[in-house]
XYZ file of C-alpha atoms in Angstrom:
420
model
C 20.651 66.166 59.169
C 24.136 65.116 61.397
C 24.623 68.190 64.105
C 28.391 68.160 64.467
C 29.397 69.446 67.510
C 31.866 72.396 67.560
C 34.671 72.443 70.626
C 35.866 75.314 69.693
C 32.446 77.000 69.783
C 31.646 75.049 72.779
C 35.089 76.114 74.766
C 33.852 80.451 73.693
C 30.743 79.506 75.267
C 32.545 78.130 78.534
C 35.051 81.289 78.963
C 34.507 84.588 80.441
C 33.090 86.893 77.940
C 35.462 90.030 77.815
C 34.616 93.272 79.007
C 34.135 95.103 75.456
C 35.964 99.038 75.447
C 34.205 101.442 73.656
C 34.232 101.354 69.713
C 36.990 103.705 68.822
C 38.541 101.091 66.440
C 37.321 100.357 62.875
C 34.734 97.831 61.757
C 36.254 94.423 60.949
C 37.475 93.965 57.492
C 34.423 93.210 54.568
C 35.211 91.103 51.574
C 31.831 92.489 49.894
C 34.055 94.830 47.667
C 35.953 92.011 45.735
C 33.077 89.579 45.381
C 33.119 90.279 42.597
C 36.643 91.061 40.816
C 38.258 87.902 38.803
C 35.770 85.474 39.650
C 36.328 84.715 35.747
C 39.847 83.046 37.307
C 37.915 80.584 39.482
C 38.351 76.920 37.564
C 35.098 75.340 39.292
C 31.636 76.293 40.551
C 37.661 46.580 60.838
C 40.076 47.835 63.617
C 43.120 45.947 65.866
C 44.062 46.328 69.466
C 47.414 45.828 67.746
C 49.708 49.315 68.058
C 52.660 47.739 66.799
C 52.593 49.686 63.264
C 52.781 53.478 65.193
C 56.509 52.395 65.353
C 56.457 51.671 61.560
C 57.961 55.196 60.318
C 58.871 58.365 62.275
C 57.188 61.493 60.770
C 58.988 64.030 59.321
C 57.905 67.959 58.480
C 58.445 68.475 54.563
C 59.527 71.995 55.383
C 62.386 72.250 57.446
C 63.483 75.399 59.259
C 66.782 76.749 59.219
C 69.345 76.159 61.817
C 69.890 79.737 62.402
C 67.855 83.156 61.707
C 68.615 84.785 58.343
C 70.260 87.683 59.979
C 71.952 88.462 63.745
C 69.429 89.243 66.380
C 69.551 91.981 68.725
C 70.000 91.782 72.103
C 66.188 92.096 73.089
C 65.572 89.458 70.273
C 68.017 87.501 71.515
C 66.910 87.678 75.357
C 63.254 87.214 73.860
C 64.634 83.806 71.975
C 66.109 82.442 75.189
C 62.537 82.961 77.183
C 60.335 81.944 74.435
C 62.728 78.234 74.576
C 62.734 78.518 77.906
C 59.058 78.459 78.023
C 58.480 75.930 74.977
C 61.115 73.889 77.079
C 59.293 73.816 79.608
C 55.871 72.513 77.692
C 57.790 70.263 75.924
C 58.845 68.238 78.403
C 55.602 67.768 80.410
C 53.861 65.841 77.823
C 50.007 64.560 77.340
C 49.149 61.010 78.177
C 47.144 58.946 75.966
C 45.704 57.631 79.174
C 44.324 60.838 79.838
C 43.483 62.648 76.339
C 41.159 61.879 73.874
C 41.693 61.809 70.135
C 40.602 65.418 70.021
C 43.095 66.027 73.198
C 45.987 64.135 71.354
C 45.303 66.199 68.184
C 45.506 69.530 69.916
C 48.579 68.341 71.822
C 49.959 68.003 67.980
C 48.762 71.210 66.988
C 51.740 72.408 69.140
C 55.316 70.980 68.355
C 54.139 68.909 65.193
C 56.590 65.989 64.569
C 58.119 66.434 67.111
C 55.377 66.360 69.606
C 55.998 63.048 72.336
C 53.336 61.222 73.739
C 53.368 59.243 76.704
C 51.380 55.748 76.372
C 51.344 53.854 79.312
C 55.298 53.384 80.510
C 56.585 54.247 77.372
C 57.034 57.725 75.057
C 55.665 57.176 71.343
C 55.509 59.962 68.857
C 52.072 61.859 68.905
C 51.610 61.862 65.266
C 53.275 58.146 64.716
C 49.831 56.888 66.996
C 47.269 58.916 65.816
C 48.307 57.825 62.782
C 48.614 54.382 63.468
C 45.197 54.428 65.074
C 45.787 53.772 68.347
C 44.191 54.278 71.142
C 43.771 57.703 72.964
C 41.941 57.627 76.384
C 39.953 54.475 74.746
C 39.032 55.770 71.654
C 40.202 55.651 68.103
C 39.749 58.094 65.288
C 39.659 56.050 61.930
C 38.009 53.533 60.705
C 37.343 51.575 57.617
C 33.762 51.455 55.921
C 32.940 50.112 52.037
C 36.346 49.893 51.536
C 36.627 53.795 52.401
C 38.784 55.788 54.774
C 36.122 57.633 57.714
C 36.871 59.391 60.724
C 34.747 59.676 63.630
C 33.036 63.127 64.568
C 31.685 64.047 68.280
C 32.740 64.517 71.332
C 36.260 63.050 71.859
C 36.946 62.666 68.004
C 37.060 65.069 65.441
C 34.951 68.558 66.100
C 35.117 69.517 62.802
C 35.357 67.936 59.212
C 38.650 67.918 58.348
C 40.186 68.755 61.281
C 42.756 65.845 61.489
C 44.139 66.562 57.921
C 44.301 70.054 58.772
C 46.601 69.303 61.998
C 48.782 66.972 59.850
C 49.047 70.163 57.372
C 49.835 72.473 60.007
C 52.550 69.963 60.920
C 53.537 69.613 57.408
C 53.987 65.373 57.289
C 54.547 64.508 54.151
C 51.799 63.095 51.644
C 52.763 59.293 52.212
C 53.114 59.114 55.589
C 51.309 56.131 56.361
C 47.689 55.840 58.191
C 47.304 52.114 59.759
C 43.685 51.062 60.189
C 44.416 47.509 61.652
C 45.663 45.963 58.954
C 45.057 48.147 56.391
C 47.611 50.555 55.304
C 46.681 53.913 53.759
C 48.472 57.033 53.223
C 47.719 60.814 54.336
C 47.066 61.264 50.632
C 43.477 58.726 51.376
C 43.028 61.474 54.129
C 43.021 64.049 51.337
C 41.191 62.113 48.785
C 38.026 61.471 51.414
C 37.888 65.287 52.495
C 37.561 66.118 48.488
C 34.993 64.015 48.438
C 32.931 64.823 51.142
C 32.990 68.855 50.190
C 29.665 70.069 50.571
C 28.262 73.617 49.764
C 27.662 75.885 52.788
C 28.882 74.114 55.416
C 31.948 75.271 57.295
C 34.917 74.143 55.247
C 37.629 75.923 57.026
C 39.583 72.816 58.186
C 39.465 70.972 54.614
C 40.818 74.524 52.896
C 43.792 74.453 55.101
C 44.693 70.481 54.243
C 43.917 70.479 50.827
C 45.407 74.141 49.773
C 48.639 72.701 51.786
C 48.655 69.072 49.910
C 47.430 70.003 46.458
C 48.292 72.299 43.607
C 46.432 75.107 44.109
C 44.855 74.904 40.277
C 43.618 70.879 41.561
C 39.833 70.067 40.605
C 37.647 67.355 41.638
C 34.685 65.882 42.070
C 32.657 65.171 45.280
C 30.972 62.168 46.005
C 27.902 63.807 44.490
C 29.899 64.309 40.945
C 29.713 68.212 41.804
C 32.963 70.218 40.561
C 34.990 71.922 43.257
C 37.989 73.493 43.284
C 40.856 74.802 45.645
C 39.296 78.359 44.568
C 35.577 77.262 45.335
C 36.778 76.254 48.832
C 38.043 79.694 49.154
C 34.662 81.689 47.923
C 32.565 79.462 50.005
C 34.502 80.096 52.532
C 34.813 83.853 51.761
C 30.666 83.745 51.548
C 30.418 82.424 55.574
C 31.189 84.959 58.291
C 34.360 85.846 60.277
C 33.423 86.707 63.411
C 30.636 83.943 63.815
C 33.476 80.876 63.102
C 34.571 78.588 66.003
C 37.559 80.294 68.002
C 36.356 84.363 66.932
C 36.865 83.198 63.338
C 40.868 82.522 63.895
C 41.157 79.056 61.956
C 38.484 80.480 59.083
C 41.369 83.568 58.535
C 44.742 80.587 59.047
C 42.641 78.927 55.675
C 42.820 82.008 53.652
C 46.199 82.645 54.858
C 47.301 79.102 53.706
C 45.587 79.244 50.224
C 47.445 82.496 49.788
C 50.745 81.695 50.774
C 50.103 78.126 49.063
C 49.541 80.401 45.589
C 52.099 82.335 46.222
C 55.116 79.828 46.826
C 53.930 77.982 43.353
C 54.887 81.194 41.355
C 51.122 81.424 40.079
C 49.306 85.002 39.620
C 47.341 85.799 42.656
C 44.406 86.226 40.669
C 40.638 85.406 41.302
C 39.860 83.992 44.790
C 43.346 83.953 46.134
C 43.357 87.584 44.718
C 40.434 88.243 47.129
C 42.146 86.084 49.933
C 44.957 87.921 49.961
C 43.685 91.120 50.566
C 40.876 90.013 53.220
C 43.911 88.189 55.039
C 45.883 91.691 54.790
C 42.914 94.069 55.843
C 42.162 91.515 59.207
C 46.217 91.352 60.084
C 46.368 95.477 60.124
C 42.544 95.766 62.074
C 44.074 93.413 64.349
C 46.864 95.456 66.103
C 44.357 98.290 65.897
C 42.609 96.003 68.804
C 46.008 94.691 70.487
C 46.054 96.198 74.462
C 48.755 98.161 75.952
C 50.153 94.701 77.564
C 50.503 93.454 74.398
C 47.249 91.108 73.861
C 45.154 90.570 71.775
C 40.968 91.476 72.576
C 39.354 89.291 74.648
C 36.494 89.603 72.316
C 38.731 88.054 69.365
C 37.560 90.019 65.646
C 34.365 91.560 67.598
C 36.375 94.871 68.495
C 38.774 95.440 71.664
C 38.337 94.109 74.739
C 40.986 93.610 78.067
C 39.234 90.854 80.081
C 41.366 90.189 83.068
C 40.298 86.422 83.112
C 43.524 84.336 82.456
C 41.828 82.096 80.511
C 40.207 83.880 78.662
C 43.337 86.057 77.366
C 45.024 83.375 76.707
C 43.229 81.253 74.626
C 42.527 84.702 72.483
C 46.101 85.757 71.972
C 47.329 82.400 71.667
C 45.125 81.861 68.370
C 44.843 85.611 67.227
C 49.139 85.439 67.919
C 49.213 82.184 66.122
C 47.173 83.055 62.820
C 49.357 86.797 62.854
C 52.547 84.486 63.101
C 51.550 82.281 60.249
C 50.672 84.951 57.806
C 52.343 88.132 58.514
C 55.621 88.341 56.067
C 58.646 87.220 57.758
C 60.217 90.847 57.788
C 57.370 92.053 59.621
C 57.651 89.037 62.352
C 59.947 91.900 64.411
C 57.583 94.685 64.388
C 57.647 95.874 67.736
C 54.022 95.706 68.090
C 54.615 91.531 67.146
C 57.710 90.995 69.743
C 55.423 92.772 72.623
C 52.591 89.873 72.016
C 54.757 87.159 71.757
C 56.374 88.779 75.100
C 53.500 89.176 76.595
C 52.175 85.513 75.711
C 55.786 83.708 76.565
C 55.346 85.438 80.469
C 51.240 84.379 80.414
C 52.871 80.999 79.666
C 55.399 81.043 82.107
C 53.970 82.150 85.150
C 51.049 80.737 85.075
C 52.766 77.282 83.731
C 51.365 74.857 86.782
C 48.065 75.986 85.862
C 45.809 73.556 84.133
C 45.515 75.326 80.646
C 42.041 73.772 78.341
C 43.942 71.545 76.524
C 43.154 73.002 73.076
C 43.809 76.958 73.844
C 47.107 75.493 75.055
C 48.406 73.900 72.012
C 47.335 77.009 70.113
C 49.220 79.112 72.410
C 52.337 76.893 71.959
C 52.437 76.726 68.686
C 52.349 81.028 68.326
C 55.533 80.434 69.677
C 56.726 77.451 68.048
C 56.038 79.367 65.277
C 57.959 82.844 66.321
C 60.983 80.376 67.219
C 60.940 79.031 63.778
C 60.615 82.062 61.612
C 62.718 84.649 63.461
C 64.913 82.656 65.646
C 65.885 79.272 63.479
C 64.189 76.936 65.251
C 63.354 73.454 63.388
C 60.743 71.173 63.065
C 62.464 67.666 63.705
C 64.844 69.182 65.992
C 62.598 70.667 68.731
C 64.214 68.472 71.209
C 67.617 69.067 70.589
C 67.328 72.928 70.694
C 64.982 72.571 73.523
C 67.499 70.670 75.869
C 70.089 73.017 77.084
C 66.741 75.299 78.287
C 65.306 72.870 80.237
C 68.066 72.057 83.124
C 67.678 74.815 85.275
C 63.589 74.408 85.195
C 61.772 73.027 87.996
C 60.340 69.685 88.076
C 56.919 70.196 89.076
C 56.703 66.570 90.369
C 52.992 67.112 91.100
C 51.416 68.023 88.364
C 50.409 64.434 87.412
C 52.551 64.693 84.068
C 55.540 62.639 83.428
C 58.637 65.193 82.770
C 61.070 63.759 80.440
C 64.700 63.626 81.165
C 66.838 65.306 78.826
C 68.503 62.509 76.699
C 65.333 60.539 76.696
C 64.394 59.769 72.860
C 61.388 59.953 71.016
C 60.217 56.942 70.107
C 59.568 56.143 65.734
């Protein structure tokens, strides 16, 4: 049997461990009272050194932001806005070098600013998604690959750390279904991406990452068949999923709670009854985002000990890689009108500062792109920021920011432009 090797479970095992408080808080969330109601609903139990093609089409999300927030901010949300840019300006313009990051590293970097995430390969800028799609290179080492006449993607260290973890990111970043995927000089499409994770679904294993890219590509009533001829379903991703614990997932559990909170809000936006699995989805998703702020600390964090109960670790590292992905998962699923609770605005405060002062530190690379995209997120919900746009907005708060000339990063000058 293939051991896959988990970064996110190997990055927990590297931090501090928090300092736990005493259990005053309730018990996480258990699904074991639905597990049973409308399961009736459920429908089923050759590569090229040749670059050239990452300049083929830019990427664009297929779910634009607005320009502007639905309503007029106040003036803490509006001094909140301007240091939440400020930071995001900041990260922006310091990007990763495919000299320097892996495929995993490159993926991550994506995970924060989506399409518009630059990448700088060798004494040029490309577009982050644009290579990794293309197949290009990242620190020596490409991702896809072509076998039997079928899309694969490499697993290990460097590569993917999960099964579908690469269609996930392109969900997250919401590129559209025919973006094109260049494996020297075969051209594919993110829908091949989809088609191989269906087909390599395989009970009890952790399918958190294929729930999130197929409940964002497909209708959520799609059925298949794996490569076994077994039926599976967007709703059997969701009760296997449901069926595998929380608080034992990679990153406290964080990416298996952003899959049910996709699937939901997937159902949801397609007008169909939230019935069955989504039914039970929904309200596991809504139990975990209220026990949450029952374990935020007074500074506005989120425990150190992520689902586990509350904890205040002061290791920076450690805090920040657990509010950036408990913030980021809250972000993504909370309803919008809830985004300016005031117990929300104090964590995104409290993770914008983290950010700031401590922004010459040398963050892990994939806390980091969790962390920015919390707030990538905030600025798009409640403040109008847009995906395709980020460097636009971002320009008028980066020219009073330090250059940092020595952090080994190359900082991009304002009117610089993204390559396609």
């Amino acid at each position: 049997m293939r051991t896959t090797i988990s970064f996110c479970a190997l990055l927990g095992c590297l931090l501090v461990t928090g300092v736990a408080f005493s259990q005053d808080a309730t018990d996480p969330p258990d699904d074991s009272s639905t597990a049973t109601q409308n399961d009736a609903a459920e429908t089923g139990n050759g590569e090229s050194d040749d670059s050239s093609k990452v300049e083929e089409q830019e990427p664009a999300s297929d779910e634009a932001g607005s320009d502007e927030p639905e309503s007029e901010l106040s003036p803490e949300l509006t001094e909140l806005r301007d240091r939440v840019r400020r930071c995001l300006a900041y990260y922006f313009y310091r990007p990763e070098t495919t000299a320097r990051r892996s495929p995993w590293g490159v993926m991550h970097t994506v995970v924060g600013f989506g399409v518009d995430t630059p990448l700088v390969t060798g004494n040029k800028q490309a577009n982050a998604i644009s290579w990794l799609c293309g197949n290009a290179p990242c620190n020596g080492m490409r991702l896809l690959y072509v076998e039997d006449g079928r899309l694969r993607l490499r697993m290990g260290p460097g590569y993917q750390g999960h099964e579908g973890q690469f269609l996930c990111i392109l969900a997250q970043s919401r590129v559209k279904l025919d973006y094109p995927l260049w494996i020297g000089e075969h051209r594919l499409k993110v829908s091949d991406l989809v088609k191989h994770e269906q087909l390599t679904c395989e009970s009890g294993t952790e399918l958190t990452f294929k729930l999130i890219g197929i409940s964002h590509y497909l209708d959520p009533d799609t059925t298949w068949e794996n490569q076994h001829g077994e039926p599976w379903s967007i709703a059997r991703l969701i009760k296997e999923e449901l069926a595998q614990s929380v608080l034992d997932a990679c990153c406290g559990g964080t990416h298996r709670m952003t899959g049910f909170s996709f699937a939901v809000k997937k159902r949801a936006k397609s007008g169909k009854p939230m019935t069955g699995q989504w039914y039970r989805a929904k309200r596991y998703v809504d139990d975990y985002c209220e026990y949450t702020f029952k374990l935020q600390n007074p500074d506005g964090s989120f425990s150190t000990n992520w689902f586990r109960g509350r904890a205040n670790s002061g290791d920076i590292p450690r805090k920040f890689d657990t509010t950036g992905h408990t913030l980021e998962w809250l972000v993504f699923s909370l309803p919008k009108d809830q985004l300016t609770d005031p117990r929300v605005v104090k964590a995104v405060s409290f993770l914008t500062d983290l950010m700031w002062e401590n922004r010459q530190r040398e963050w892990e690379i994939g806390p980091k792109g969790h962390a920015v995209h919390a707030l990538a997120l905030y600025d798009e919900y409640v403040f109008g920021g847009k995906p395709g746009k980020r460097r636009e907005q971002l320009a008028e708060y980066k020219v009073s920011q330090p250059t940092d000339e020595g952090d080994g990063q190359l900082v991009l000058s304002q009117s610089a432009s993204v390559s396609p």
